[in-house]
Amino acid sequence: MTDVAALTPTEARARFRAGLRVPTSGWSAGWTQANLLAVPRDLAYDFLLFAQRNPAPCPILDVTEPGEVSSLRFAGDLRTDLPAYRIYEHGELVAEVDDVTDRWRDDMVAFLIGCSFTFEAALLEAGVPVRHLEQGRNVPMFRTSVACRPAGSLSGPLVVSMRPMPASQVATAVRVTSRYPAVHGAPVHIGSPAELGITDLDAPDFGDPVEVRPGEVPVFWACGVTPQAAVMQSRPALAIGHAPGHMAITDIRESEHLVP
Amino acid sequence: MTDVAALTPTEARARFRAGLRVPTSGWSAGWTQANLLAVPRDLAYDFLLFAQRNPAPCPILDVTEPGEVSSLRFAGDLRTDLPAYRIYEHGELVAEVDDVTDRWRDDMVAFLIGCSFTFEAALLEAGVPVRHLEQGRNVPMFRTSVACRPAGSLSGPLVVSMRPMPASQVATAVRVTSRYPAVHGAPVHIGSPAELGITDLDAPDFGDPVEVRPGEVPVFWACGVTPQAAVMQSRPALAIGHAPGHMAITDIRESEHLVP
């Protein structure tokens, strides 16, 4: 079995380009994973401003020139090198595919947005369990009742990822992830899922459910699927995102984001 | 003599609105100071992307809706409540005034950008000298030979502010300011001004020269005058900035920016 943690970003992207369709948690340790949102140029200002106003869910790592399919920080092809994509028309999910070459317009601007998978190696190193990795599943993600700050034509709810852990390790998880603001940073909410409007931890809106053991606390991080929730609510003519959990593996070292 | 450090943002802004025209270093301790760049809506995407690509000199604190003159984070009037402004037409500085009400178009978008004056209280608290405060001058700022990453129609050089200090205190200054990435964060360059293309520390491009004592090291931080240097190079039809050193005093607590 391949040690996916040991693959370079180039090696990982080649597998996804060849058709492999799996969540990327645990892949390419030490390299930054990213959410994708690509929109036509006429929506780009609204989205960049939405990201600026909602930096916890939308930390921007890079922005392409209109029509370009790679960037300084992602040397692959953004249309083929992610494991899977979601295509939205007027806010409706119309397709989940592993290649969006035929839908990439000449004026598409792609935004790469930090992903919390990036700090999971640091959590493990600190002894904090990462349950979806243990269980070989995608991370559970939830649409919340918290509204993002709108920008122009875009508005929508905050989406969060959830990792359960023993109460004794929550402070460590906060301390470790606080050092990575460019990939969502510290948790936005600890415990009390009902306060986020989450009624059933076993029924995530995206990804897979994971086991929450007795006495464990659910810890919630802002999630880069938030832009897709804004697309669903705001209904622009066209938007392309990654399939949740199926990320862009960038050429940015994870250590580049560390703050003291 | 008024203790300007003790004034609230509202009190400080009232004095500037009434016509007081002084650098704001040392004013309203504990509150965030900000650089201003206001441009017509059709240039707003290029500038927001320029800021995203150059986060050290251009950490965005807030962006107004087109035509608005205040924001969530600046409860005053952006056209009157800074001590002084600079107006650029096609890249030329055409006026330095204390009120820009008559030049504020209905489609102006204002960007508030973090300013390093914000962390000077923390430097003093840590025992690091702030020479321009000691000498009652504006901070010295230099246009460098380092190019910013361009965005659309905007390109230009990095501008830095300089604070000299004993070699034994440089590490402390790095440690303290690293905690404030939203107001330029850690120094971008320490010592060796020639490597930045700076030939004479006594001849800053903006602000005032300060004394550099024998054995002291010049420490350089990215500066929020960088957008104005981009305006000068890129020559958009209209842009309005603050006069260097004469900042917007915002309603954002300095502590809000602290990272671990």
PDB file of C-alpha atoms in Angstrom, chain A residues 131 135 137-144 160-165 189-221:
ATOM      1  CA  ARG A 131     -10.667  10.542  14.270  1.00  0.00           C
ATOM      2  CA  GLN A 135     -11.394   5.632  10.740  1.00  0.00           C
ATOM      3  CA  ARG A 137     -13.092   8.542   6.373  1.00  0.00           C
ATOM      4  CA  ASN A 138     -13.593  12.051   5.073  1.00  0.00           C
ATOM      5  CA  VAL A 139     -13.806  14.770   7.759  1.00  0.00           C
ATOM      6  CA  PRO A 140     -17.380  15.644   8.838  1.00  0.00           C
ATOM      7  CA  MET A 141     -18.474  19.175   7.856  1.00  0.00           C
ATOM      8  CA  PHE A 142     -21.595  21.069   8.920  1.00  0.00           C
ATOM      9  CA  ARG A 143     -23.500  24.081   7.639  1.00  0.00           C
ATOM     10  CA  THR A 144     -24.066  26.295  10.715  1.00  0.00           C
ATOM     11  CA  VAL A 160     -17.265  24.112   9.951  1.00  0.00           C
ATOM     12  CA  SER A 161     -15.266  20.890  10.133  1.00  0.00           C
ATOM     13  CA  MET A 162     -15.461  18.830  13.337  1.00  0.00           C
ATOM     14  CA  ARG A 163     -12.869  16.749  15.157  1.00  0.00           C
ATOM     15  CA  PRO A 164     -13.834  15.040  18.434  1.00  0.00           C
ATOM     16  CA  MET A 165     -11.233  14.628  21.163  1.00  0.00           C
ATOM     17  CA  HIS A 189     -16.261  26.858  18.547  1.00  0.00           C
ATOM     18  CA  ILE A 190     -15.622  24.163  21.169  1.00  0.00           C
ATOM     19  CA  GLY A 191     -18.405  21.915  22.445  1.00  0.00           C
ATOM     20  CA  SER A 192     -22.126  22.884  22.324  1.00  0.00           C
ATOM     21  CA  PRO A 193     -22.952  21.966  18.710  1.00  0.00           C
ATOM     22  CA  ALA A 194     -26.538  23.193  19.209  1.00  0.00           C
ATOM     23  CA  GLU A 195     -25.225  26.750  19.524  1.00  0.00           C
ATOM     24  CA  LEU A 196     -24.074  26.441  15.908  1.00  0.00           C
ATOM     25  CA  GLY A 197     -27.454  25.070  14.866  1.00  0.00           C
ATOM     26  CA  ILE A 198     -26.053  21.544  14.554  1.00  0.00           C
ATOM     27  CA  THR A 199     -28.636  19.045  15.765  1.00  0.00           C
ATOM     28  CA  ASP A 200     -27.023  15.720  14.856  1.00  0.00           C
ATOM     29  CA  LEU A 201     -23.257  15.163  14.783  1.00  0.00           C
ATOM     30  CA  ASP A 202     -23.899  11.869  12.974  1.00  0.00           C
ATOM     31  CA  ALA A 203     -25.454  13.640  10.005  1.00  0.00           C
ATOM     32  CA  PRO A 204     -22.859  15.996   8.512  1.00  0.00           C
ATOM     33  CA  ASP A 205     -23.819  18.164   5.527  1.00  0.00           C
ATOM     34  CA  PHE A 206     -20.555  17.267   3.776  1.00  0.00           C
ATOM     35  CA  GLY A 207     -18.067  14.407   4.299  1.00  0.00           C
ATOM     36  CA  ASP A 208     -18.614  11.412   6.588  1.00  0.00           C
ATOM     37  CA  PRO A 209     -19.752  10.997  10.197  1.00  0.00           C
ATOM     38  CA  VAL A 210     -17.078   9.915  12.690  1.00  0.00           C
ATOM     39  CA  GLU A 211     -17.308   8.280  16.091  1.00  0.00           C
ATOM     40  CA  VAL A 212     -17.579  10.620  19.099  1.00  0.00           C
ATOM     41  CA  ARG A 213     -16.651   8.598  22.172  1.00  0.00           C
ATOM     42  CA  PRO A 214     -18.128   9.095  25.649  1.00  0.00           C
ATOM     43  CA  GLY A 215     -16.640  12.143  27.322  1.00  0.00           C
ATOM     44  CA  GLU A 216     -15.180  13.509  24.095  1.00  0.00           C
ATOM     45  CA  VAL A 217     -15.730  17.114  23.061  1.00  0.00           C
ATOM     46  CA  PRO A 218     -16.521  18.110  19.458  1.00  0.00           C
ATOM     47  CA  VAL A 219     -14.139  20.833  18.299  1.00  0.00           C
ATOM     48  CA  PHE A 220     -15.132  22.960  15.288  1.00  0.00           C
ATOM     49  CA  TRP A 221     -12.876  24.756  12.821  1.00  0.00           C
TER      50      TRP A 221
END
